[in-house]
């Protein structure tokens, strides 16, 4: 059997795409290997979101060529967002045999079959229809407890800093029947948690014979599969997150109280330039609605420091919205100009690296404090956690997440608990990223 090795970079959607690629290649007789030195095909499933992501991957591509030299005939391929962005430029180095964009995975077997020592293969066509709806992903998670399900692909938002609409193409939703089928299948195989994935899940929409299905309808349908199946989703767009969705979450105990709501900036001037199409007031109103329906809901975010023309006042607006919302955690980035985006074409990347990094550090320091405060508020509370397995730091302890997604570590002495079990724990202490608990 031929062996396929894939390294995955970037977001959860890419992880799920890797699972789709394994499924497509499995039908062609390829088995999965985690040992790169025995691979017949080495793929990097890549990310273009920031320049440093691409630089890291370039370094890896160089290392791949050592394996290609050691085992002549080994194919090295670049797939995913960087493949779509850079297209045949990736072939220039002579280190790459295959380039395939996010909508070209069905053609991987024929592309690979067509490769000769002098002729690499490339397919970077984007599609308006492809959702890989019929493909049953080969799961690569470690514990068999939680899995991702892609419910849509592409993005129509065109935020001015973002490369995704160019790398993943236009937005399209997947047939809800195939989503439900996939979730049911996971449940029957012992999975206890599914995360529905899309760049902007709130614009999920399926026009069907039996009626239309929006994201709130889909979420409710998945939640009804079984009350013991935890349902998560990512990512919401603040401009689109609807009262109906928030109320649907509040009605279903097994939809996790956890919303990732990327704010990007707290300044109206920056939000306008970023083309986010909401303002600070609107965002805070959405947070109020979430908190009024679900006071215990965890809210997390993404923040960009040092976007084009950002003043000290704009930066302070970001710090103040963070305080006002009190995020439980956040992903924080320095702005990285991406070629071809609206921002790259229209606004100079004029904040110096020093200032960007100083602002980013201030944002990270503030978030560390907010996270610690959020975790400290949980001390003394009891949560139901879904056990994921032994804790990384001390194998004698177990770890599992609360519905809000916070990691709990606890000793299991006396109880026979395994990955996939639910357990109640009481929080004794915490760090800014872990709740230290005991079983109750
Ligand atoms: N520079 C920095 N961060 C970016 N993000 C997206 N594009 C860029 C960029 N050009 C961040 C946003 C987004 C997250 C996935 O990555 O915060 O929500
Ligand atoms: Fe995911 Fe965006 Fe990176 Fe593509 S560019 S892999 S969509 S994070």
PDB file of C-alpha atoms and ligand atoms in Angstrom, residues 9-14 45-50 53 80-82 102 162-164 167-168 199, ligand 2:
ATOM      1  CA  UNK A   9      -1.214  24.334   9.055  1.00  0.00           C
ATOM      2  CA  UNK A  10      -3.741  27.055   9.823  1.00  0.00           C
ATOM      3  CA  UNK A  11      -7.288  26.713  10.990  1.00  0.00           C
ATOM      4  CA  UNK A  12      -9.621  23.885  11.999  1.00  0.00           C
ATOM      5  CA  UNK A  13     -11.100  24.004   8.532  1.00  0.00           C
ATOM      6  CA  UNK A  14      -7.743  22.943   7.207  1.00  0.00           C
ATOM      7  CA  UNK A  45      -1.913  21.607   3.751  1.00  0.00           C
ATOM      8  CA  UNK A  46      -1.065  25.262   4.016  1.00  0.00           C
ATOM      9  CA  UNK A  47      -2.246  28.596   5.403  1.00  0.00           C
ATOM     10  CA  UNK A  48      -1.772  32.100   3.992  1.00  0.00           C
ATOM     11  CA  UNK A  49      -3.438  34.143   6.695  1.00  0.00           C
ATOM     12  CA  UNK A  50      -0.258  35.946   7.796  1.00  0.00           C
ATOM     13  CA  UNK A  53       2.592  31.348   8.540  1.00  0.00           C
ATOM     14  CA  UNK A  80      -4.598  24.542   0.573  1.00  0.00           C
ATOM     15  CA  UNK A  81      -4.555  28.301   0.860  1.00  0.00           C
ATOM     16  CA  UNK A  82      -0.912  28.946  -0.020  1.00  0.00           C
ATOM     17  CA  UNK A 102      -8.819  23.932  -1.611  1.00  0.00           C
ATOM     18  CA  UNK A 162      -8.057  39.112   4.719  1.00  0.00           C
ATOM     19  CA  UNK A 163      -6.725  36.750   2.083  1.00  0.00           C
ATOM     20  CA  UNK A 164      -9.378  34.061   2.588  1.00  0.00           C
ATOM     21  CA  UNK A 167      -7.743  31.461  -1.339  1.00  0.00           C
ATOM     22  CA  UNK A 168     -11.022  29.737  -0.554  1.00  0.00           C
ATOM     23  CA  UNK A 199     -15.720  31.073   7.890  1.00  0.00           C
TER      24      UNK A 199
HETATM   25 FE1  LIG B   2      -7.620  28.595   7.299  1.00  0.00          FE
HETATM   26 FE2  LIG B   2      -7.513  31.154   6.574  1.00  0.00          FE
HETATM   27 FE3  LIG B   2      -5.259  29.826   6.940  1.00  0.00          FE
HETATM   28 FE4  LIG B   2      -6.807  29.294   4.839  1.00  0.00          FE
HETATM   29  S1  LIG B   2      -5.766  31.213   5.237  1.00  0.00           S
HETATM   30  S2  LIG B   2      -5.864  27.800   6.226  1.00  0.00           S
HETATM   31  S3  LIG B   2      -8.844  29.586   5.673  1.00  0.00           S
HETATM   32  S4  LIG B   2      -6.756  30.310   8.506  1.00  0.00           S
END
